[in-house]
mmCIF file of C-alpha atoms in Angstrom:
data_model
loop_
_atom_site.group_PDB
_atom_site.id
_atom_site.type_symbol
_atom_site.label_atom_id
_atom_site.label_comp_id
_atom_site.label_asym_id
_atom_site.label_seq_id
_atom_site.Cartn_x
_atom_site.Cartn_y
_atom_site.Cartn_z
ATOM 1 C CA MET A 25 121.905 46.865 116.925
ATOM 2 C CA ARG A 26 121.582 49.972 117.208
ATOM 3 C CA SER A 27 121.904 51.805 120.728
ATOM 4 C CA PHE A 28 119.282 53.245 122.939
ATOM 5 C CA TYR A 29 120.803 56.245 122.094
ATOM 6 C CA GLN A 30 120.522 56.142 118.249
ATOM 7 C CA LEU A 31 116.843 54.710 118.423
ATOM 8 C CA VAL A 32 116.092 58.601 120.026
ATOM 9 C CA THR A 33 118.347 60.343 117.712
ATOM 10 C CA PHE A 34 116.667 58.005 114.601
ATOM 11 C CA ALA A 35 113.346 58.923 115.919
ATOM 12 C CA PHE A 36 113.260 62.887 116.646
ATOM 13 C CA LEU A 37 115.217 63.701 113.349
ATOM 14 C CA GLN A 38 112.131 61.695 111.757
ATOM 15 C CA ILE A 39 109.522 64.414 113.817
ATOM 16 C CA LEU A 40 111.557 66.560 112.281
ATOM 17 C CA LEU A 41 111.521 65.728 108.389
ATOM 18 C CA TRP A 42 108.429 65.278 108.990
ATOM 19 C CA SER A 43 107.669 68.901 110.921
ATOM 20 C CA SER A 44 110.136 70.624 108.177
ATOM 21 C CA ASN A 45 108.568 68.281 105.018
ATOM 22 C CA GLY A 46 104.781 70.011 106.130
ATOM 23 C CA ALA A 47 105.194 72.818 107.103
ATOM 24 C CA GLU A 48 104.295 73.961 103.730
ATOM 25 C CA ALA A 49 101.190 72.203 103.350
ATOM 26 C CA VAL A 50 99.217 71.775 106.498
ATOM 27 C CA ASN A 51 95.424 70.854 105.984
ATOM 28 C CA LEU A 52 92.572 72.758 107.964
ATOM 29 C CA LYS A 53 89.604 69.847 108.479
ATOM 30 C CA THR A 54 86.772 72.411 109.101
ATOM 31 C CA ARG A 55 85.593 75.729 108.372
ATOM 32 C CA LYS A 56 85.304 78.414 110.464
ATOM 33 C CA LYS A 57 82.504 81.507 110.174
ATOM 34 C CA PRO A 58 84.157 84.486 112.231
ATOM 35 C CA THR A 59 81.168 85.062 114.791
ATOM 36 C CA ASN A 60 80.955 88.900 114.810
ATOM 37 C CA ALA A 61 81.597 88.872 110.957
ATOM 38 C CA ARG A 62 81.096 92.608 110.336
ATOM 39 C CA VAL A 63 81.248 91.823 106.308
ATOM 40 C CA GLY A 64 81.723 88.874 106.102
ATOM 41 C CA VAL A 65 85.684 88.059 105.069
ATOM 42 C CA GLU A 66 86.629 84.518 105.777
ATOM 43 C CA LEU A 67 89.176 82.286 105.002
ATOM 44 C CA ASP A 68 89.182 80.470 101.325
ATOM 45 C CA ARG A 69 89.715 77.478 103.476
ATOM 46 C CA ASP A 70 89.074 75.281 100.359
ATOM 47 C CA LEU A 71 92.059 77.057 98.101
ATOM 48 C CA PHE A 72 93.571 76.736 101.471
ATOM 49 C CA ASN A 73 94.132 72.493 101.543
ATOM 50 C CA ALA A 74 94.513 72.823 97.787
ATOM 51 C CA GLY A 75 97.956 71.035 95.886
ATOM 52 C CA PRO A 76 99.913 73.847 93.706
ATOM 53 C CA GLU A 77 98.926 75.181 90.239
ATOM 54 C CA THR A 78 100.805 75.764 87.575
ATOM 55 C CA TYR A 79 101.613 78.355 85.763
ATOM 56 C CA VAL A 80 99.074 79.903 82.741
ATOM 57 C CA ALA A 81 101.632 80.296 79.420
ATOM 58 C CA GLY A 82 102.943 83.196 79.446
ATOM 59 C CA ALA A 83 103.016 84.383 82.529
ATOM 60 C CA PRO A 84 106.090 85.444 84.394
ATOM 61 C CA THR A 85 107.241 83.633 87.873
ATOM 62 C CA VAL A 86 107.801 85.053 90.409
ATOM 63 C CA ARG A 87 110.132 83.360 93.304
ATOM 64 C CA ALA A 88 106.876 81.985 95.717
ATOM 65 C CA LYS A 89 107.238 78.003 96.564
ATOM 66 C CA ALA A 90 104.841 76.466 94.603
ATOM 67 C CA ASP A 91 103.243 73.886 97.358
ATOM 68 C CA ALA A 92 102.757 75.968 99.944
ATOM 69 C CA ASN A 93 98.901 76.462 100.522
ATOM 70 C CA ARG A 94 96.865 79.954 99.373
ATOM 71 C CA ILE A 95 95.985 82.458 101.541
ATOM 72 C CA ILE A 96 93.482 84.690 100.304
ATOM 73 C CA PHE A 97 90.141 86.028 103.067
ATOM 74 C CA MET A 98 86.943 86.968 101.183
ATOM 75 C CA ALA A 99 83.081 88.031 100.683
ATOM 76 C CA HIS A 100 81.071 89.122 97.777
ATOM 77 C CA TRP A 101 78.157 90.754 98.488
ATOM 78 C CA ARG A 102 75.187 91.822 96.198
ATOM 79 C CA VAL A 103 73.658 95.084 97.882
ATOM 80 C CA SER A 104 70.767 96.794 98.758
ATOM 81 C CA GLY A 105 71.113 100.466 96.555
ATOM 82 C CA PRO A 106 74.659 102.368 95.859
ATOM 83 C CA LEU A 107 77.483 103.764 98.085
ATOM 84 C CA SER A 108 79.306 106.537 99.011
ATOM 85 C CA ASP A 109 84.165 105.988 99.482
ATOM 86 C CA GLY A 110 83.945 107.254 102.265
ATOM 87 C CA GLN A 111 81.079 103.138 103.070
ATOM 88 C CA LEU A 112 83.592 101.731 100.885
ATOM 89 C CA VAL A 113 86.482 102.511 103.229
ATOM 90 C CA GLN A 114 84.276 101.901 106.164
ATOM 91 C CA ILE A 115 83.680 98.088 104.904
ATOM 92 C CA ALA A 116 87.149 97.708 104.135
ATOM 93 C CA MET A 117 88.459 98.344 107.855
ATOM 94 C CA ASP A 118 85.332 95.893 108.757
ATOM 95 C CA GLY A 119 87.172 93.311 105.678
ATOM 96 C CA TYR A 120 90.126 93.734 107.423
ATOM 97 C CA LEU A 121 88.908 93.049 111.223
ATOM 98 C CA ASP A 122 87.518 90.181 109.784
ATOM 99 C CA MET A 123 89.951 88.214 108.427
ATOM 100 C CA LEU A 124 91.965 89.158 112.014
ATOM 101 C CA GLU A 125 89.005 86.944 113.623
ATOM 102 C CA ASN A 126 88.728 84.434 111.445
ATOM 103 C CA VAL A 127 93.762 83.935 111.149
ATOM 104 C CA GLU A 128 92.489 83.975 115.414
ATOM 105 C CA GLN A 129 90.092 81.633 114.739
ATOM 106 C CA TYR A 130 92.117 78.997 112.833
ATOM 107 C CA GLY A 131 95.534 79.311 115.404
ATOM 108 C CA SER A 132 98.249 79.109 114.390
ATOM 109 C CA ALA A 133 97.787 77.216 111.037
ATOM 110 C CA VAL A 134 97.956 80.977 109.496
ATOM 111 C CA GLY A 135 100.980 82.354 111.508
ATOM 112 C CA ALA A 136 101.480 85.885 111.584
ATOM 113 C CA LYS A 137 104.364 86.150 108.207
ATOM 114 C CA ALA A 138 101.416 84.761 106.669
ATOM 115 C CA ILE A 139 98.882 87.907 107.313
ATOM 116 C CA PRO A 140 97.434 89.196 104.348
ATOM 117 C CA GLY A 141 99.143 92.609 104.711
ATOM 118 C CA VAL A 142 96.019 94.238 102.865
ATOM 119 C CA ILE A 143 92.273 94.088 101.914
ATOM 120 C CA THR A 144 90.464 95.748 99.473
ATOM 121 C CA VAL A 145 87.326 96.331 97.454
ATOM 122 C CA PHE A 146 84.978 97.068 94.346
ATOM 123 C CA HIS A 147 81.791 98.457 93.622
ATOM 124 C CA TRP A 148 80.281 97.769 90.507
ATOM 125 C CA ASP A 149 76.669 97.704 90.399
ATOM 126 C CA GLN A 150 75.160 96.455 93.155
ATOM 127 C CA GLU A 151 77.959 94.204 94.064
ATOM 128 C CA ILE A 152 80.840 94.433 96.148
ATOM 129 C CA ILE A 153 83.617 92.017 96.621
ATOM 130 C CA VAL A 154 85.744 92.196 99.095
ATOM 131 C CA ALA A 155 89.340 90.039 98.609
ATOM 132 C CA SER A 156 92.683 90.219 100.480
ATOM 133 C CA SER A 157 95.714 90.701 99.463
ATOM 134 C CA GLN A 158 97.335 86.702 98.223
ATOM 135 C CA SER A 159 99.706 85.364 101.455
ATOM 136 C CA LYS A 160 102.526 82.726 99.369
ATOM 137 C CA GLY A 161 101.729 80.226 96.900
ATOM 138 C CA LEU A 162 102.415 81.055 93.247
ATOM 139 C CA PRO A 163 99.723 84.151 92.579
ATOM 140 C CA LEU A 164 96.276 83.142 90.490
ATOM 141 C CA THR A 165 97.199 85.420 88.436
ATOM 142 C CA TYR A 166 99.947 83.680 86.563
ATOM 143 C CA THR A 167 97.578 80.193 87.656
ATOM 144 C CA ARG A 168 94.963 80.801 85.969
ATOM 145 C CA ASN A 169 94.167 81.454 82.530
ATOM 146 C CA ASN A 170 91.396 84.354 81.780
ATOM 147 C CA HIS A 171 91.000 87.724 80.181
ATOM 148 C CA ILE A 172 93.115 89.807 84.039
ATOM 149 C CA LEU A 173 96.935 88.670 82.909
ATOM 150 C CA PRO A 174 96.498 89.415 79.509
ATOM 151 C CA LEU A 175 94.398 93.396 80.462
ATOM 152 C CA ILE A 176 97.002 93.703 83.496
ATOM 153 C CA MET A 177 100.817 92.938 81.072
ATOM 154 C CA GLU A 178 98.827 95.726 78.231
ATOM 155 C CA CYS A 179 98.564 98.355 81.434
ATOM 156 C CA ILE A 180 101.668 97.823 83.284
ATOM 157 C CA GLN A 181 103.549 98.432 79.539
ATOM 158 C CA PRO A 182 106.310 98.950 79.226
ATOM 159 C CA ALA A 183 107.338 96.614 83.598
ATOM 160 C CA THR A 184 107.191 92.822 82.371
ATOM 161 C CA ALA A 185 105.853 91.653 84.852
ATOM 162 C CA LYS A 186 103.119 92.964 87.928
ATOM 163 C CA SER A 187 104.564 94.057 91.710
ATOM 164 C CA ASN A 188 104.008 92.741 94.182
ATOM 165 C CA GLU A 189 104.572 89.012 92.711
ATOM 166 C CA ALA A 190 101.143 90.266 92.048
ATOM 167 C CA LYS A 191 99.639 89.102 95.127
ATOM 168 C CA CYS A 192 98.128 92.349 95.402
ATOM 169 C CA GLY A 193 94.159 93.239 96.987
ATOM 170 C CA GLU A 194 93.656 94.216 93.621
ATOM 171 C CA MET A 195 94.332 91.083 91.385
ATOM 172 C CA SER A 196 92.555 88.765 93.820
ATOM 173 C CA ALA A 197 89.606 90.928 94.175
ATOM 174 C CA ALA A 198 89.792 91.070 89.517
ATOM 175 C CA GLN A 199 90.496 87.054 89.788
ATOM 176 C CA LEU A 200 87.181 86.422 91.912
ATOM 177 C CA PHE A 201 84.958 89.622 90.028
ATOM 178 C CA VAL A 202 85.835 87.032 86.717
ATOM 179 C CA HIS A 203 85.687 83.510 89.115
ATOM 180 C CA LEU A 204 81.874 84.691 89.204
ATOM 181 C CA TYR A 205 81.753 86.404 86.089
ATOM 182 C CA PRO A 206 83.594 83.915 83.862
ATOM 183 C CA ASN A 207 82.172 85.811 80.913
ATOM 184 C CA THR A 208 81.794 89.643 81.428
ATOM 185 C CA GLN A 209 85.397 92.170 81.135
ATOM 186 C CA ILE A 210 85.594 93.575 83.989
ATOM 187 C CA ASN A 211 87.032 96.563 82.661
ATOM 188 C CA THR A 212 83.423 97.157 81.272
ATOM 189 C CA LYS A 213 82.020 97.608 84.691
ATOM 190 C CA ASN A 214 83.442 100.313 86.013
ATOM 191 C CA ILE A 215 84.482 99.409 89.364
ATOM 192 C CA VAL A 216 85.396 101.542 92.331
ATOM 193 C CA THR A 217 88.285 99.907 94.154
ATOM 194 C CA VAL A 218 89.936 100.936 97.496
ATOM 195 C CA THR A 219 93.154 99.421 100.131
ATOM 196 C CA VAL A 220 93.818 99.121 103.995
ATOM 197 C CA GLU A 221 96.451 98.218 104.779
ATOM 198 C CA GLY A 222 97.564 96.850 108.192
ATOM 199 C CA ASN A 223 99.900 97.586 111.121
ATOM 200 C CA LYS A 224 103.315 95.724 109.306
ATOM 201 C CA GLU A 225 104.827 96.006 113.621
ATOM 202 C CA ASP A 226 101.741 94.698 114.989
ATOM 203 C CA ILE A 227 99.978 92.556 112.517
ATOM 204 C CA LYS A 228 97.503 90.615 114.728
ATOM 205 C CA GLY A 229 96.763 94.882 117.220
ATOM 206 C CA THR A 230 95.743 96.042 114.011
ATOM 207 C CA THR A 231 93.229 97.826 115.510
ATOM 208 C CA MET A 232 89.852 99.414 113.632
ATOM 209 C CA ALA A 233 91.561 103.078 115.909
ATOM 210 C CA TRP A 234 94.432 102.300 113.373
ATOM 211 C CA LEU A 235 93.062 101.863 110.238
ATOM 212 C CA THR A 236 90.991 104.745 110.445
ATOM 213 C CA GLN A 237 94.184 106.985 111.372
ATOM 214 C CA ASN A 238 95.978 105.472 109.000
ATOM 215 C CA GLY A 239 93.531 105.489 106.001
ATOM 216 C CA ILE A 240 93.362 104.640 102.761
ATOM 217 C CA LYS A 241 96.565 102.931 101.005
ATOM 218 C CA GLU A 242 96.877 103.834 97.290
ATOM 219 C CA PRO A 243 97.638 101.317 94.668
ATOM 220 C CA CYS A 244 101.182 100.097 94.639
ATOM 221 C CA ASN A 245 103.273 102.207 91.748
ATOM 222 C CA PRO A 246 107.123 101.004 91.763
ATOM 223 C CA ALA A 247 108.660 103.408 89.794
ATOM 224 C CA HIS A 248 110.430 100.261 87.592
ATOM 225 C CA GLY A 249 106.397 100.277 86.154
ATOM 226 C CA GLY A 250 103.819 97.024 87.179
ATOM 227 C CA GLY A 251 102.083 98.676 89.651
ATOM 228 C CA CYS A 252 98.565 98.194 90.239
ATOM 229 C CA ALA A 253 98.073 102.144 90.189
ATOM 230 C CA ALA A 254 98.702 101.657 86.129
ATOM 231 C CA ILE A 255 95.414 99.751 85.854
ATOM 232 C CA VAL A 256 93.876 102.333 87.218
ATOM 233 C CA GLY A 257 92.097 105.052 85.343
ATOM 234 C CA PRO A 258 89.681 104.839 82.158
ATOM 235 C CA GLY A 259 89.309 102.824 80.039
ATOM 236 C CA LYS A 260 91.509 99.853 82.255
ATOM 237 C CA VAL A 261 90.795 96.973 84.217
ATOM 238 C CA LEU A 262 89.303 99.495 86.837
ATOM 239 C CA ARG A 263 87.653 103.016 86.261
ATOM 240 C CA ARG A 264 89.091 104.343 89.551
ATOM 241 C CA GLU A 265 89.541 104.075 93.140
ATOM 242 C CA VAL A 266 88.831 106.023 96.156
ATOM 243 C CA PRO A 267 90.691 109.496 96.508
ATOM 244 C CA VAL A 268 92.996 108.673 99.708
ATOM 245 C CA GLY A 269 91.822 111.112 102.324
ATOM 246 C CA THR A 270 88.212 109.825 101.982
ATOM 247 C CA ALA A 271 87.337 108.867 105.614
ATOM 248 C CA PRO A 272 84.675 106.484 107.065
ATOM 249 C CA ALA A 273 80.853 106.658 106.602
ATOM 250 C CA PRO A 274 78.817 104.076 108.477
ATOM 251 C CA TYR A 275 77.658 102.043 105.952
ATOM 252 C CA SER A 276 73.513 99.453 106.459
ATOM 253 C CA LYS A 277 73.247 95.964 104.804
ATOM 254 C CA ASN A 278 69.491 95.800 104.969
ATOM 255 C CA GLY A 279 68.869 93.814 101.838
ATOM 256 C CA TRP A 280 72.067 92.688 101.238
ATOM 257 C CA THR A 281 72.637 89.227 100.867
ATOM 258 C CA GLN A 282 76.037 87.316 100.765
ATOM 259 C CA SER A 283 77.712 84.733 99.011
ATOM 260 C CA ASP A 284 78.282 81.472 100.375
ATOM 261 C CA THR A 285 82.539 81.417 100.441
ATOM 262 C CA GLN A 286 82.460 77.256 99.561
ATOM 263 C CA GLN A 287 80.097 77.930 96.757
ATOM 264 C CA ILE A 288 82.199 80.558 95.436
ATOM 265 C CA SER A 289 86.244 78.575 96.364
ATOM 266 C CA PHE A 290 89.135 79.711 93.936
ATOM 267 C CA ILE A 291 89.068 75.772 93.600
ATOM 268 C CA LEU A 292 85.738 75.401 91.581
ATOM 269 C CA PRO A 293 85.311 75.295 88.311
ATOM 270 C CA ASP A 294 83.766 78.610 87.375
ATOM 271 C CA ASP A 295 80.735 76.697 86.061
ATOM 272 C CA GLN A 296 79.995 75.208 89.643
ATOM 273 C CA VAL A 297 80.190 78.752 91.390
ATOM 274 C CA VAL A 298 77.156 79.376 92.991
ATOM 275 C CA HIS A 299 77.426 83.075 94.742
ATOM 276 C CA ALA A 300 74.435 86.233 95.459
#
């Protein structure tokens, strides 16, 4: 017969084992939307809760854990008119603060180390996408069988893989674009893009003042190639980036219509997506 001490020890070890096994597979049962939303950026909760995906044929592999909860915050809007570069900068900064508020709402499920580092904005025609970089899990660009990966691999030659494990904000936004418009080649839309980055030393403490002071983050451009800088330019995936030094400018959402994040979740089949 086991002693009381042995039983207690066994139970404690079982709890530790359960905790460690569940650390990479949290389930968020309730959707939480930012209450003070600026541009309505929120977690794709259904993607977070979904199981792992597998690599598409020919995709590079990364070191990320395949069974980890994938974390992407996003929003899509149909806007009422053209937006200036400065307004896009402000939208990106507002999106970052929305993301941080949403993180607080979900509590420990999205820990400080799992908060995406950047927010990227795409603008074309009368639409914008606001998307974070991807945190955890396999990168969507390497698990989704669409036209984005071939375009990227063509642009980043001779690099053998996209830098930052293909989880940059530009990658999330590009995947959301093709999810919304699976039959449209992204490089035909003359997309303007801008990215802002949070305070790496205190990401939860990132403020509008800090974002304004530090300004735009240029696309990654490592010496070995493979950076998002290689996919920006005439005839490439994205038409141009907002110049560094562009100051944020106020904008109005009058006449704008937002897509419901649940109805554009990355988990939905493309033909079930409903957007503004």
